[in-house]
mmCIF file of C-alpha atoms and ligand atoms in Angstrom:
data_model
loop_
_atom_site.group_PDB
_atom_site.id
_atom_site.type_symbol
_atom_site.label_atom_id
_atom_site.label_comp_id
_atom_site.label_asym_id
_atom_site.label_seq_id
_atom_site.Cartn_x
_atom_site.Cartn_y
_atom_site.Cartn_z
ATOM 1 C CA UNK A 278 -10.458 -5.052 14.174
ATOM 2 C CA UNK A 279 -9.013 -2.892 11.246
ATOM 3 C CA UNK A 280 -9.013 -4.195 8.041
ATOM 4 C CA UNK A 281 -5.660 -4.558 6.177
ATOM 5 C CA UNK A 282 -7.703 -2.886 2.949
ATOM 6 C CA UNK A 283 -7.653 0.576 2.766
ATOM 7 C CA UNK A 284 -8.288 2.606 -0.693
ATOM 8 C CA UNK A 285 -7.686 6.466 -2.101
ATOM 9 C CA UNK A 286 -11.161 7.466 -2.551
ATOM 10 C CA UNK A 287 -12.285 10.291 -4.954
ATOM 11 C CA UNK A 288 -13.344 12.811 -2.665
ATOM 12 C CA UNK A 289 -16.731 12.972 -4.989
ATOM 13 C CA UNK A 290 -17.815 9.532 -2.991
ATOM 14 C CA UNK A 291 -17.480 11.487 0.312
ATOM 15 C CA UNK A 292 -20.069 13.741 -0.838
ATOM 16 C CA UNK A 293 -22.782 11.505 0.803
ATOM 17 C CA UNK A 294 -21.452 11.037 4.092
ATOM 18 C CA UNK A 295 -23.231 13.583 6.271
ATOM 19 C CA UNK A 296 -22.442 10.871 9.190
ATOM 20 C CA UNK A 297 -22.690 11.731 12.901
ATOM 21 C CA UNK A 298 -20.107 10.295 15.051
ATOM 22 C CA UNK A 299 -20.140 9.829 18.933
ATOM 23 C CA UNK A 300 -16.918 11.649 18.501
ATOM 24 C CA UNK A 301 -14.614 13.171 16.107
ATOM 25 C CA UNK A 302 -11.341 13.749 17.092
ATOM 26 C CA UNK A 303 -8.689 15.844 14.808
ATOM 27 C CA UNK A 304 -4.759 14.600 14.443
ATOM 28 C CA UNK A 305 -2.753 17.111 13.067
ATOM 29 C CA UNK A 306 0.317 15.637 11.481
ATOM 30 C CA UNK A 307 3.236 17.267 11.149
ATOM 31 C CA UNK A 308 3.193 20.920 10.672
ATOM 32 C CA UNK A 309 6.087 23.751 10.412
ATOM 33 C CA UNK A 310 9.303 22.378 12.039
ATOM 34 C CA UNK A 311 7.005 19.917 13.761
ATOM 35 C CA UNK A 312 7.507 15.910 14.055
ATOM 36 C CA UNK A 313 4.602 14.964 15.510
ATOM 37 C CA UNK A 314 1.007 13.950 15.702
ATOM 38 C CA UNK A 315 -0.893 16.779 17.899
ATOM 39 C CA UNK A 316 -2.402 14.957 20.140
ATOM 40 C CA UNK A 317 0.100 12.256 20.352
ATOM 41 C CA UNK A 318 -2.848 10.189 21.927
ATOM 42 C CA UNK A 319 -6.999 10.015 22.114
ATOM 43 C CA UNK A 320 -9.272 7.898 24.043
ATOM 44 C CA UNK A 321 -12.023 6.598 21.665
ATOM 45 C CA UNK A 322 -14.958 4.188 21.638
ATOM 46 C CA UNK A 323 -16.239 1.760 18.617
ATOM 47 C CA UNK A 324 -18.161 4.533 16.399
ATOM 48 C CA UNK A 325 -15.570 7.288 17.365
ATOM 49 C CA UNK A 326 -13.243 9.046 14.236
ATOM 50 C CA UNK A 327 -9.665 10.044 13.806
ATOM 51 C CA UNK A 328 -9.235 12.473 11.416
ATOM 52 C CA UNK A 329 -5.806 12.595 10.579
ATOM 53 C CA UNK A 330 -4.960 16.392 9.109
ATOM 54 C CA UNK A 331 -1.930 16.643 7.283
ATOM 55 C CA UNK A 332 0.324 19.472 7.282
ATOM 56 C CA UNK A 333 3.746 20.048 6.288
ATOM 57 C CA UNK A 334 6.153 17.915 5.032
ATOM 58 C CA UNK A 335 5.630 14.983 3.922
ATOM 59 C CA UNK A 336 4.161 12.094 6.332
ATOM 60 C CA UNK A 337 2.358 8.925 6.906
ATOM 61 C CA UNK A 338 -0.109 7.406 9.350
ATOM 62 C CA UNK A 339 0.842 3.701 9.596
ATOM 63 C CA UNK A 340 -0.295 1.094 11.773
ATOM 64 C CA UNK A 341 2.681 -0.428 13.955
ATOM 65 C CA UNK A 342 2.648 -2.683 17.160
ATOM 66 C CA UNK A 343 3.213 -1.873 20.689
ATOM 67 C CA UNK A 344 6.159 -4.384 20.217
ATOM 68 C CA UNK A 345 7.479 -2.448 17.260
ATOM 69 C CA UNK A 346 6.290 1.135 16.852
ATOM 70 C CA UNK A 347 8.299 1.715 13.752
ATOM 71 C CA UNK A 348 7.693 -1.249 12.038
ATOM 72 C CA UNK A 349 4.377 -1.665 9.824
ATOM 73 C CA UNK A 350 2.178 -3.788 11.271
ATOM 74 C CA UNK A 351 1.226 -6.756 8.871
ATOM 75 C CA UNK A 352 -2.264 -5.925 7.368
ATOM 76 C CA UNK A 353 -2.091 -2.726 9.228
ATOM 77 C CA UNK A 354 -3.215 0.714 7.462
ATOM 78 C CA UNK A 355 -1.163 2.847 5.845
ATOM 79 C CA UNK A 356 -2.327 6.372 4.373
ATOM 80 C CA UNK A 357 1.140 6.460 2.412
ATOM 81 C CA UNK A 358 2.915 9.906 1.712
ATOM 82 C CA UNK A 359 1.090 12.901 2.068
ATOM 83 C CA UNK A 360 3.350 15.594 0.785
ATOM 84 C CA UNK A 361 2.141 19.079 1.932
ATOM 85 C CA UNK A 362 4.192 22.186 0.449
ATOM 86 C CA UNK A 363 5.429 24.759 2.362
ATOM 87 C CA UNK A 364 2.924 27.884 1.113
ATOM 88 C CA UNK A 365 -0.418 25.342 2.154
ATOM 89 C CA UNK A 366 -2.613 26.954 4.281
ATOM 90 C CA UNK A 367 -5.874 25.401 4.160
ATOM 91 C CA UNK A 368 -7.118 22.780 2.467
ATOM 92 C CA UNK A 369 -4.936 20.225 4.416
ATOM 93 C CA UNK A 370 -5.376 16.879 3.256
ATOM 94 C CA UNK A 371 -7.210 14.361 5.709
ATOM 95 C CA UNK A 372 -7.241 10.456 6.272
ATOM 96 C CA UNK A 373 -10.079 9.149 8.603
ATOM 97 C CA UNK A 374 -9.706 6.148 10.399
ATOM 98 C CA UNK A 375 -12.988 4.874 12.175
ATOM 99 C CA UNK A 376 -12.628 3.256 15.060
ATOM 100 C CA UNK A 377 -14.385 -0.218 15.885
ATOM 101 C CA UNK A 378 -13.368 -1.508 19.442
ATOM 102 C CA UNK A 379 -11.530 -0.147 22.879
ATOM 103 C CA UNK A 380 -8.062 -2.509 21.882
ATOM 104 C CA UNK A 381 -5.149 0.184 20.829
ATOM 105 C CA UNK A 382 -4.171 1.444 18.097
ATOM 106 C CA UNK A 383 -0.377 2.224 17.723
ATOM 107 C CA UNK A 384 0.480 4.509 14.627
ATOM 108 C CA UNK A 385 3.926 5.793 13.514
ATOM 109 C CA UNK A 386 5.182 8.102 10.802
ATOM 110 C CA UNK A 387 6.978 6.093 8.217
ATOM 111 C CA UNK A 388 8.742 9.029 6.665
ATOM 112 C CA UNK A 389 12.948 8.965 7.159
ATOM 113 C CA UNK A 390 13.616 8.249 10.748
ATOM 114 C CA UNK A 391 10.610 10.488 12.060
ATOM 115 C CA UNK A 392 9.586 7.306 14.027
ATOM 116 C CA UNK A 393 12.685 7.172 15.623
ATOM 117 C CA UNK A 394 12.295 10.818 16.109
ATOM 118 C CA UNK A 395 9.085 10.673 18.307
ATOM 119 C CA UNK A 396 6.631 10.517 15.851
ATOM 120 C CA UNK A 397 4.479 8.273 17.036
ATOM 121 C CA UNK A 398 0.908 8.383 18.176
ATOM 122 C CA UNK A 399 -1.898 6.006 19.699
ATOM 123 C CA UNK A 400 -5.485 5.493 19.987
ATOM 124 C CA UNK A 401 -6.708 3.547 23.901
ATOM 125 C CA UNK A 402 -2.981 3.383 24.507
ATOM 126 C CA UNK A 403 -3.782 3.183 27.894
ATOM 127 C CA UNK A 404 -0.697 3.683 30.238
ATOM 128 C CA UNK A 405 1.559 2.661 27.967
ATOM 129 C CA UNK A 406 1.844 5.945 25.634
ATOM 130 C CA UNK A 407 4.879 6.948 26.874
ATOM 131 C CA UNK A 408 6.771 3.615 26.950
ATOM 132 C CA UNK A 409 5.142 3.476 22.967
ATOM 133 C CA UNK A 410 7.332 6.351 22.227
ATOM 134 C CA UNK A 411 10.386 5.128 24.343
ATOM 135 C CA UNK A 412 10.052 2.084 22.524
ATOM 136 C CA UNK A 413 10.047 4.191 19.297
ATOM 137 C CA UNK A 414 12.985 6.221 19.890
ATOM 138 C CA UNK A 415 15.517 4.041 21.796
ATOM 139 C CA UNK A 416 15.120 5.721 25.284
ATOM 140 C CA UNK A 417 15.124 3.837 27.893
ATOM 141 C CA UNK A 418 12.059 2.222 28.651
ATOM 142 C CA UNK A 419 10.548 3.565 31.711
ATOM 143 C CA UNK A 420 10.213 0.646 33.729
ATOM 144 C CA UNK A 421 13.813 -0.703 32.395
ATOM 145 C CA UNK A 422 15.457 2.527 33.415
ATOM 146 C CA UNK A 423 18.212 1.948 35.445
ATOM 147 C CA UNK A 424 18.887 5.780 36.032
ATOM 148 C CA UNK A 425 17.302 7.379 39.883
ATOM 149 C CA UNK A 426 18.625 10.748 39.236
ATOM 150 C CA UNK A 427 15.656 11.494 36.698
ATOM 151 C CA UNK A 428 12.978 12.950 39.272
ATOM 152 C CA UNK A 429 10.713 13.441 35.796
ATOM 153 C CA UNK A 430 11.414 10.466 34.185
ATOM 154 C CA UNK A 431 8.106 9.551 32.168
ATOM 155 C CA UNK A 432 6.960 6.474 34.078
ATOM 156 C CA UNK A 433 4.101 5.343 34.075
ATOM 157 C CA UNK A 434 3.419 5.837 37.932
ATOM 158 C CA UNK A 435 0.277 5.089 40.401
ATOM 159 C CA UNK A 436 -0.377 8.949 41.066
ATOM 160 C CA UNK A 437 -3.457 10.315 41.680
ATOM 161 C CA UNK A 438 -6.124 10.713 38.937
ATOM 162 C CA UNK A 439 -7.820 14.189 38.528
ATOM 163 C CA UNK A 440 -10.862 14.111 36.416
ATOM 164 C CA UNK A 441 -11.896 17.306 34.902
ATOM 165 C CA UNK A 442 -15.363 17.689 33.208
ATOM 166 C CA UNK A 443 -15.046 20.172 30.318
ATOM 167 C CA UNK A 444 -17.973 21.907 29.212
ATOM 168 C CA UNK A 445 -21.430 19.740 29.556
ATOM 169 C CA UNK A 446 -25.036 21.764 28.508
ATOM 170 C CA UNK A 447 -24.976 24.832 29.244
ATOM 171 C CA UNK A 448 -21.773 25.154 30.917
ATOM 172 C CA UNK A 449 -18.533 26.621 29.594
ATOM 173 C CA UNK A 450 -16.479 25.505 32.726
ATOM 174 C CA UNK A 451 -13.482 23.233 33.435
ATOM 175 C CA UNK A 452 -14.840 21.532 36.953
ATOM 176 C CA UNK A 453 -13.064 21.484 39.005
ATOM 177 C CA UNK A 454 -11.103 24.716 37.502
ATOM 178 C CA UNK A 455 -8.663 24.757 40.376
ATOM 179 C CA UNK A 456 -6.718 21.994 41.663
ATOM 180 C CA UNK A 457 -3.712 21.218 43.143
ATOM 181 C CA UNK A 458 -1.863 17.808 41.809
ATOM 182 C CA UNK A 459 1.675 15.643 42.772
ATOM 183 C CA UNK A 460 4.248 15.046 40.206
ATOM 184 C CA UNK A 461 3.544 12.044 38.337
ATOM 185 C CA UNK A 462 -0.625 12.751 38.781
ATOM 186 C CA UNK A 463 -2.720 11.976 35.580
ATOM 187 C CA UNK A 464 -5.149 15.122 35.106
ATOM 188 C CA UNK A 465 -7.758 13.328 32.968
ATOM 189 C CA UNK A 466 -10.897 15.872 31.180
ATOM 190 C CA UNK A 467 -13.463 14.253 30.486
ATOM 191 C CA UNK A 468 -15.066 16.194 27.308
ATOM 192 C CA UNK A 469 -18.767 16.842 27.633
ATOM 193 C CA UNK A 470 -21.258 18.870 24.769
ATOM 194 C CA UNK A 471 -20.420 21.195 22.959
ATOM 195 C CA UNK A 472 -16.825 21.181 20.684
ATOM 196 C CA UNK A 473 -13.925 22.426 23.700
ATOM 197 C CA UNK A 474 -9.978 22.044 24.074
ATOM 198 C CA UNK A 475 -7.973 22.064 26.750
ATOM 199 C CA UNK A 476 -5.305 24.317 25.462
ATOM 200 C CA UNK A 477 -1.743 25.011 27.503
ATOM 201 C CA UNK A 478 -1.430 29.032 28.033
ATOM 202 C CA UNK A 479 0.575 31.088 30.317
ATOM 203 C CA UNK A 480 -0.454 33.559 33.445
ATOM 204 C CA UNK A 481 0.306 36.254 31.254
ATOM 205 C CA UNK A 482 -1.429 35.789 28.446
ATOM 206 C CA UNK A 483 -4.172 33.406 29.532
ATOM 207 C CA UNK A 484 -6.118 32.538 26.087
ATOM 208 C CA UNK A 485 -2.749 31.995 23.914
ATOM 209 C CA UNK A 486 -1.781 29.061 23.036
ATOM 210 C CA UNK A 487 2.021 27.898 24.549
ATOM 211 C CA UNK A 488 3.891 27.036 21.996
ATOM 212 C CA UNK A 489 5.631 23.624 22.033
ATOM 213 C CA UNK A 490 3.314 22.900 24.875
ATOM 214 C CA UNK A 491 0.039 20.637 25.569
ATOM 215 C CA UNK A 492 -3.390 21.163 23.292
ATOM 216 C CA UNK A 493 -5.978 18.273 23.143
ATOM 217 C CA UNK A 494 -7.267 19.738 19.926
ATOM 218 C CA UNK A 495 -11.128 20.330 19.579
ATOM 219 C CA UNK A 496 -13.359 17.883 21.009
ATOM 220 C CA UNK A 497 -16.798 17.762 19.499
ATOM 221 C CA UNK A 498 -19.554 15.966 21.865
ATOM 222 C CA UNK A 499 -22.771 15.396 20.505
ATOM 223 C CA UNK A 500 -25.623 16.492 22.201
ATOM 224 C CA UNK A 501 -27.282 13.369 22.616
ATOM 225 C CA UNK A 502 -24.020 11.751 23.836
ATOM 226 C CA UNK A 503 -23.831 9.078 26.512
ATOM 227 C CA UNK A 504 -20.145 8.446 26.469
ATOM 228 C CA UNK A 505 -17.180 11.074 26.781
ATOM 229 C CA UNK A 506 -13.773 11.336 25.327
ATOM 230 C CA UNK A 507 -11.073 12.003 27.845
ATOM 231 C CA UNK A 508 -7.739 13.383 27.057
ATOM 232 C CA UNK A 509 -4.962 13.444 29.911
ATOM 233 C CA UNK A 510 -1.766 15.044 30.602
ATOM 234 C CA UNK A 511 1.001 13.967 32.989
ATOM 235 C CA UNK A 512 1.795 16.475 36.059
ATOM 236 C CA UNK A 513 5.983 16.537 35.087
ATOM 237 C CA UNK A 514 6.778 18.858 37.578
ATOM 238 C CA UNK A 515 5.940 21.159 40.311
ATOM 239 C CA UNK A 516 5.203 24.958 38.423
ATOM 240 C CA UNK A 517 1.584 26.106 37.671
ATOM 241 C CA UNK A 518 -0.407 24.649 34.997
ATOM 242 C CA UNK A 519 -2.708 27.256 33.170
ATOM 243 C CA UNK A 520 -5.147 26.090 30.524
ATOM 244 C CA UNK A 521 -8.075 27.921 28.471
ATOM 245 C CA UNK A 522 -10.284 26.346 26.288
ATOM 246 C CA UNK A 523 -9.602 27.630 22.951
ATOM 247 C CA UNK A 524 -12.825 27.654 20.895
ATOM 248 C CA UNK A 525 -14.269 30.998 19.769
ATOM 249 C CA UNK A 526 -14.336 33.022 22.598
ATOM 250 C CA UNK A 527 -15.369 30.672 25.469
ATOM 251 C CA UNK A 528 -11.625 31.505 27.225
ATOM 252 C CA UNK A 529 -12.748 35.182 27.211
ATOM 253 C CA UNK A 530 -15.859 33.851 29.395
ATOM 254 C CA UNK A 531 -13.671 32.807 31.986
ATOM 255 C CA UNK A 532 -13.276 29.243 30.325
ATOM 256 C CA UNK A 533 -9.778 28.626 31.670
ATOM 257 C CA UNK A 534 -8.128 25.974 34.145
ATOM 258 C CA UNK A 535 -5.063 25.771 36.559
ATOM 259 C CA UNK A 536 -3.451 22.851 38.367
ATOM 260 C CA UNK A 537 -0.816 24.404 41.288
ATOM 261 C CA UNK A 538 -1.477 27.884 41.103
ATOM 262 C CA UNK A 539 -0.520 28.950 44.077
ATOM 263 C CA UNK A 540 1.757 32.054 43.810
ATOM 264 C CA UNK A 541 0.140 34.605 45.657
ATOM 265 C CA UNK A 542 -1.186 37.553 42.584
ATOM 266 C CA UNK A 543 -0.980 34.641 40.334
ATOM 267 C CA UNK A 544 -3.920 32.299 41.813
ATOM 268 C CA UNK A 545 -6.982 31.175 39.503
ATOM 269 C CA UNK A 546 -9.117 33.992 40.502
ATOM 270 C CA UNK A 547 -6.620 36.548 39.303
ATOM 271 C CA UNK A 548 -6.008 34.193 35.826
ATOM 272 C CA UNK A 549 -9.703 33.853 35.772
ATOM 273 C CA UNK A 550 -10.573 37.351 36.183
ATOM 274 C CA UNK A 551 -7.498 38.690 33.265
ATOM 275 C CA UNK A 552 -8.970 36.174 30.969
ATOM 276 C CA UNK A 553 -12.240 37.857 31.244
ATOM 277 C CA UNK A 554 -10.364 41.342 31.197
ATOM 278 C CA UNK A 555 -8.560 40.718 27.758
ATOM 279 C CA UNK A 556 -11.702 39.257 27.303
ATOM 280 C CA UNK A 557 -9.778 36.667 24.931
ATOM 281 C CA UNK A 558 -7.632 39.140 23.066
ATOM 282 C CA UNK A 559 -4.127 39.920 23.396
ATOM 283 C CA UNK A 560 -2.115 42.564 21.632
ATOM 284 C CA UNK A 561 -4.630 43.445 19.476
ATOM 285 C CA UNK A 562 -5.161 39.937 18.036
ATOM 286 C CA UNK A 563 -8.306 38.185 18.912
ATOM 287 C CA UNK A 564 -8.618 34.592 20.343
ATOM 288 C CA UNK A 565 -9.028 31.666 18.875
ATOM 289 C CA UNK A 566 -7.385 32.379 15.539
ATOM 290 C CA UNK A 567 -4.435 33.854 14.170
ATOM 291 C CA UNK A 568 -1.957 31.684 16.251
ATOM 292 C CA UNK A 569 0.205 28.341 15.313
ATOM 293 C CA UNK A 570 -2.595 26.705 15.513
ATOM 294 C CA UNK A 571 -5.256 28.504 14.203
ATOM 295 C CA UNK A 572 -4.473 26.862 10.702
ATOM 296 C CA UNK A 573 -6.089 23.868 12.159
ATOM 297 C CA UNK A 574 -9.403 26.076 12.909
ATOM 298 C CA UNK A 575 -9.391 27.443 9.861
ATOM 299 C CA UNK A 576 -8.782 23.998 7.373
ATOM 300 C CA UNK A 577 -10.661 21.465 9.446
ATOM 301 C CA UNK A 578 -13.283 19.767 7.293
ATOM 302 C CA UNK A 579 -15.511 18.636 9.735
ATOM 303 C CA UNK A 580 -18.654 17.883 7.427
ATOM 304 C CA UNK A 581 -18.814 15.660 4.495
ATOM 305 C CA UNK A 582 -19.861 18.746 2.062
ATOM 306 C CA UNK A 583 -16.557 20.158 3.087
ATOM 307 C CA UNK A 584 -14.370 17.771 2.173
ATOM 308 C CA UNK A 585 -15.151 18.896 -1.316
ATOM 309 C CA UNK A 586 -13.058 21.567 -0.449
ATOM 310 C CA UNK A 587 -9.851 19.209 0.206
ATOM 311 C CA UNK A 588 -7.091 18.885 -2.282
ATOM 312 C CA UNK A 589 -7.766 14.674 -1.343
ATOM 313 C CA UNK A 590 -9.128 12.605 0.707
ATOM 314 C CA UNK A 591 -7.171 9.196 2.065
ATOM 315 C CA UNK A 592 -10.056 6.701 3.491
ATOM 316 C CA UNK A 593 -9.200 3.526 5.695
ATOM 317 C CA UNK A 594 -11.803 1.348 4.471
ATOM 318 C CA UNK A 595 -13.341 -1.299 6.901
HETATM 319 C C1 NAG B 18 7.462 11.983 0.023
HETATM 320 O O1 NAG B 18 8.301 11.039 0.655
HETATM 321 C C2 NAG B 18 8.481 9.834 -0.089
HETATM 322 C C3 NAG B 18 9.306 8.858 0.733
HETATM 323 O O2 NAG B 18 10.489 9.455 1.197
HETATM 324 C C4 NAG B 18 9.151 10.155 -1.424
HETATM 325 O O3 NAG B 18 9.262 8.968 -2.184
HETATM 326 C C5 NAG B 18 8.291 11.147 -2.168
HETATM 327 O O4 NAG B 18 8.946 11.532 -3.359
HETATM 328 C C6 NAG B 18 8.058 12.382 -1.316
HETATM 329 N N1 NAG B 18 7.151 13.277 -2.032
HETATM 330 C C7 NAG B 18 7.426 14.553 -2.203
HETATM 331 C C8 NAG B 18 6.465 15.326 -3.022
HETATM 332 O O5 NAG B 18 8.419 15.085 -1.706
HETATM 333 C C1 NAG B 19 4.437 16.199 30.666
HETATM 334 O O1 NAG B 19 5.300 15.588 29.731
HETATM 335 C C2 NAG B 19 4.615 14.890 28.704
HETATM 336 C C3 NAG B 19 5.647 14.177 27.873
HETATM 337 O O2 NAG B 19 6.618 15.067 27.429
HETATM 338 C C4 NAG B 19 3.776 15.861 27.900
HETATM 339 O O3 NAG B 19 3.075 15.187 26.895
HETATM 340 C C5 NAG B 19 2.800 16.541 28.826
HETATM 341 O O4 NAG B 19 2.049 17.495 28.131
HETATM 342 C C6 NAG B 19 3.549 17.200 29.954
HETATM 343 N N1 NAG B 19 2.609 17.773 30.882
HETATM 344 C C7 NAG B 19 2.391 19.058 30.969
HETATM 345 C C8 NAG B 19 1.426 19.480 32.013
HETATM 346 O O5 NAG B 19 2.940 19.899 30.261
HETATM 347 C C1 NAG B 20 -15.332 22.285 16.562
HETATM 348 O O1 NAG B 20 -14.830 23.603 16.605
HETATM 349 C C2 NAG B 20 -13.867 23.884 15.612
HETATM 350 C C3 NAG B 20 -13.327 25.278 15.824
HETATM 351 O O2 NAG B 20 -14.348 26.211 15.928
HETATM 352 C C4 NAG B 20 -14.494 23.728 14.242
HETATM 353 O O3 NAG B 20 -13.537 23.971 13.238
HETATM 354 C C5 NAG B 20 -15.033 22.337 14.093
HETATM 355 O O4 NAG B 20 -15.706 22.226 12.858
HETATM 356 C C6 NAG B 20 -15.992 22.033 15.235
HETATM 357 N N1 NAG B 20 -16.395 20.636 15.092
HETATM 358 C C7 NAG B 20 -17.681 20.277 15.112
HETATM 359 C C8 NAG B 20 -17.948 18.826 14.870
HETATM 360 O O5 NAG B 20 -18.576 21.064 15.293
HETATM 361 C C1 NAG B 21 -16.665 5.515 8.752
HETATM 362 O O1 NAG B 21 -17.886 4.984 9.266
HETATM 363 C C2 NAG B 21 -19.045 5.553 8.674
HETATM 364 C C3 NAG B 21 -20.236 4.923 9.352
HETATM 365 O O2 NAG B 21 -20.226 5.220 10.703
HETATM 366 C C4 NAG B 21 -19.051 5.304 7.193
HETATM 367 O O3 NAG B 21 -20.195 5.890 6.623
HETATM 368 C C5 NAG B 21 -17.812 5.904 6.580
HETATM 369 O O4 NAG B 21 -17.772 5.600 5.210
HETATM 370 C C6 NAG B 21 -16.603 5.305 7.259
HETATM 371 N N1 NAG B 21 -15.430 5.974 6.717
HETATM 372 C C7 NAG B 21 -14.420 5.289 6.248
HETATM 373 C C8 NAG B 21 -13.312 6.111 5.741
HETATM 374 O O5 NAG B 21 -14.391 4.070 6.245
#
């Protein structure tokens, strides 16, 4: 379980901590015009790490219940207020929380009405991510709807699971690359070695990022690894799904995914084949940097030795 203590820790004491994870997964809070934690969700196992990265405004990471997302959870964690100005580009503060067991772990932002805004996020939530957030905002609860005319209602359906492997020795591959899903399917990737994303793009521009759009973040996987984050998203509706993973220049190595392409001139093969042609560039910007999210490339402190370079660091303690 997590403790109720958690301390500010001089970011000297990190110094030490050259500690390997099974996994590591990155939370960026907030951001530019953005309420929310990206990923809103990550499936992790005892040993695993959230890294919680803060960006603009001014946010929390606080333990809440399933039963009340916006409420703090007694004895739950609490990073407090992390103010980020504007002109920060790097540097972003971080909070780790290390996880201990499979049970959930339901977070919200404390900040104004964010919660009630959507800004909530989850660790195991299982199915019940989206009814979290319902929960958090004041929708209607999927399974309390009383509405039928909402064909892409977010409930929590029995559709068909995809599972995607991503990467795995050797391989810079989403397999299967190419598949066709249902509304309401889950399309689960299963991470393997080395560090990938699954990163929403369009047709046209196949190693960009889509705005406003899905990105599981990076995904380090040790090489000695035995088990494997996953990281879903929901099928909402019937148009193409294109996907590239976004680290370095795998995407220009034909590292890219669709679910439903099946527009004839826009299949896989011919999104495969312009990745490889802009050979991840695309007007004159290269991949992989340089885009909304590149500021997370370029601040993450992934290593103990470079959190000295951190304005702070927050630490849950145990
Ligand atoms: C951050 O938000 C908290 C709570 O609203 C507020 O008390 C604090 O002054 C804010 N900090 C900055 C630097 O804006
Ligand atoms: C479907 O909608 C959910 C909730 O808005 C979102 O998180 C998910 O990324 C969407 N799926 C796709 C494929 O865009
Ligand atoms: C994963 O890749 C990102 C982007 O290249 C990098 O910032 C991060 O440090 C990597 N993580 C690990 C644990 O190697
Ligand atoms: C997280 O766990 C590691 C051991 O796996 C420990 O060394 C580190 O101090 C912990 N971090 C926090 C913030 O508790």
């Amino acid at each position: 379980m997590l403790s109720s203590t958690f301390r500010r820790v001089a970011l000297s004491c990190f110094a030490l901590l050259p500690v390997v994870h099974a996994a590591v997964f990155e939370v960026v809070v907030g951001g530019p015009g953005t309420l929310r934690y990206t990923p809103e969700s990550v499936n992790a196992q005892p040993g695993d790490q959230i890294r919680f990265i803060f960006q603009q405004k001014n946010h929390t990471a606080t333990q809440s219940t399933f039963e009340n997302p916006c409420v703090k959870a007694p004895g739950g964690f609490d990073s407090g207020y992390v103010p980020v100005a504007d002109g920060v580009t790097d540097g972003f503060p971080v909070a780790e929380l290390n996880i201990t067991s499979t049970d959930p772990v339901w977070v919200y932002c404390k900040q104004g009405t964010h919660c009630q805004a959507g800004m909530v996020f989850a660790v195991n939530p299982g199915d019940r991510m989206a009814a979290f957030k319902a929960a958090a905002t004041g929708a209607a609860t999927p399974s309390a709807s009383t509405t039928s005319s909402a064909p892409t209602s977010s409930s929590t359906s029995t559709g068909t699971v995809h599972r995607i492997v991503v990467g795995g020795p050797g391989a810079l591959t989403f397999n299967p690359s190419n598949i066709n899903a249902a509304v309401g399917d889950t399309i689960e990737f299963e991470f393997r070695q080395k560090n990938h994303t699954v990163t929403a793009s369009t047709f046209d521009a196949p190693c960009v990022p889509l705005a406003q759009s899905f990105d599981s973040g990076y995904v380090p996987v040790a090489d000695g690894a035995a088990t494997f984050p996953t990281w879903s998203i929901r099928v909402n509706d019937t148009r193409p799904i294109w996907a590239f993973c976004k680290q370095g220049n795998h995407c220009g190595q034909g590292m890219v995914f669709a679910a439903n392409a099946v527009e004839p001139g826009k299949t896989f093969v011919d999104f495969q084949n312009l990745a490889r042609q802009l050979n991840g560039t695309v007007g004159g910007s290269t991949g992989g940097g340089g885009y909304g999210s590149g500021a997370l490339q370029t601040s993450v402190i992934s290593s103990a030795g470079a959190v000295l370079a951190a304005v702070f660091a927050i630490a849950f303690l145990l």
